[in-house]
CSV table of C-alpha atoms in Angstrom, one decimal:
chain,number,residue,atom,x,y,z
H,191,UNK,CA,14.0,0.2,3.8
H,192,UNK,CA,13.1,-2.7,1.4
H,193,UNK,CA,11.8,-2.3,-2.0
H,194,UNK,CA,9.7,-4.7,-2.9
H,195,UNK,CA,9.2,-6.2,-6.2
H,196,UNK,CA,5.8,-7.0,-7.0
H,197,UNK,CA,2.6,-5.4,-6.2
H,198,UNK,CA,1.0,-8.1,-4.9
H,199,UNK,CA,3.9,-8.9,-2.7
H,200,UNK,CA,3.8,-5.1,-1.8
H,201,UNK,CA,0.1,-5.6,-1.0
H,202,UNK,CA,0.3,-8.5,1.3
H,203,UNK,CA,3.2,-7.2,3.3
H,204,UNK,CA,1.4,-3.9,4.0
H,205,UNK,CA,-1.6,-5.7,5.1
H,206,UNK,CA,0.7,-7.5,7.7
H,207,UNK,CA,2.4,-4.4,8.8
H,208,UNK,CA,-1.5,-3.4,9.7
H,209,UNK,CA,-2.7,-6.4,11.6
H,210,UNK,CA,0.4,-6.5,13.5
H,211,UNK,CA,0.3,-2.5,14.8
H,212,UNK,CA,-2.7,-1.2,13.5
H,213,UNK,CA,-2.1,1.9,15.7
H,214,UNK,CA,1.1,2.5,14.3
H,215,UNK,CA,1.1,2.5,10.5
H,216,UNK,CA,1.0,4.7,8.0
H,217,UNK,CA,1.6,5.2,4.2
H,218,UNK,CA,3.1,8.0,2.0
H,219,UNK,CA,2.5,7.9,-2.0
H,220,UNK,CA,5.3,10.2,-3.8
H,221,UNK,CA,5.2,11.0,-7.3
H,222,UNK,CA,9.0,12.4,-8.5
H,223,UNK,CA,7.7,13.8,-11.9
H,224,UNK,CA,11.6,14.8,-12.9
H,225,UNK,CA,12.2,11.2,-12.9
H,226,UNK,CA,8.1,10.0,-13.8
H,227,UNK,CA,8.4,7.2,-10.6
H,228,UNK,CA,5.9,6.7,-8.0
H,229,UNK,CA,7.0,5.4,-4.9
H,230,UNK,CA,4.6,3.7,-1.5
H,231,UNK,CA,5.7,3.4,1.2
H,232,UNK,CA,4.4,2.0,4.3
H,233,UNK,CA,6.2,1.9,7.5
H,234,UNK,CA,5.4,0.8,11.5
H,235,UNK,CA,8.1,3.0,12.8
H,236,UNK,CA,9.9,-0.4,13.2
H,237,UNK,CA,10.0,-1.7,9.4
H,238,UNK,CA,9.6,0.4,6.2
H,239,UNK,CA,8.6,-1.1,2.8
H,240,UNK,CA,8.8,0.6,-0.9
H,241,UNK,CA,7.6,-0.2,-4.4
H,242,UNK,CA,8.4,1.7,-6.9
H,243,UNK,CA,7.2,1.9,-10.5
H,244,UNK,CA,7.4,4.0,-13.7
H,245,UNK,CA,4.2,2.7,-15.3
H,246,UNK,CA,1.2,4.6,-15.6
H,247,UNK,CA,-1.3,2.1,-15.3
H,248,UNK,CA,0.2,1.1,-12.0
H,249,UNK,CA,-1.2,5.1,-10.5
H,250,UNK,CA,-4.6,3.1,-10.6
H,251,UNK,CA,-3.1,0.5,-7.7
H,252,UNK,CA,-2.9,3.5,-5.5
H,253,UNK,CA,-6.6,3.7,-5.2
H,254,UNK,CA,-6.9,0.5,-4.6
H,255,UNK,CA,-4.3,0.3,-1.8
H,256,UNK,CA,-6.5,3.5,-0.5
H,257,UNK,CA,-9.6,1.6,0.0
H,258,UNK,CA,-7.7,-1.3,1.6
H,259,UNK,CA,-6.2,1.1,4.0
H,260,UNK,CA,-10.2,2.8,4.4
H,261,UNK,CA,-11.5,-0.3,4.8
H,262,UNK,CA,-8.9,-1.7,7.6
H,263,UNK,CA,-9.0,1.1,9.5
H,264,UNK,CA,-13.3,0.6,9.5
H,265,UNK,CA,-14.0,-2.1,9.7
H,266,UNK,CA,-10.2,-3.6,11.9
H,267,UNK,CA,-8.0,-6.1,10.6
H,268,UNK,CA,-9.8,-9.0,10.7
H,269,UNK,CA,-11.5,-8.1,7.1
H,270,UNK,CA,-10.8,-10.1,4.2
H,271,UNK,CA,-9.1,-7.5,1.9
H,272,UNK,CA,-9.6,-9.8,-1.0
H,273,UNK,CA,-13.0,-8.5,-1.4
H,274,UNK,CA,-11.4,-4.8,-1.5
H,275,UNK,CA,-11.2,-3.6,-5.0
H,276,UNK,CA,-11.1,0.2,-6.4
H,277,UNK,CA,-13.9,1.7,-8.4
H,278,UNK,CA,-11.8,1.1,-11.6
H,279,UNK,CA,-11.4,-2.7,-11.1
């Protein structure tokens, strides 16, 4: 498992992981409120990728990387996910 360092980083690498084996991947969101992180993960059963972050205002990327998930799986991985945004943005 990798943890990547950048959410936009994060973002592009899960999109990859979905073109390549859409049938295959999946994501987890965990909040550990002990330690106030939240950690994604998305994996292909082959690769896994992580970010991790302590700052509140990142919560509000995880509906964002929701509705690029929504609209992959809808509309296939030839979308432009650059027109994706959440409600909030």
């Amino acid at each position: 498992m990798v943890y990547i360092a950048t959410w936009d980083h994060f973002l592009n690498n899960q999109s990859n992981f979905f073109i390549q084996s859409e049938e295959k991947t999946r994501y987890v969101m965990k909040y550990r409120h002990c330690q106030s992180k939240l950690v994604f993960k998305v994996t292909d059963n082959k690769e896994c990728i992580k970010f991790k972050t302590d700052q509140a205002q990142d919560a509000r990327k995880m509906e964002k990387l929701n509705n690029i998930f929504f609209t992959l799986m809808a509309n296939g991985p030839e979308v432009d996910i650059s027109e994706v945004r959440g409600t909030t943005s």
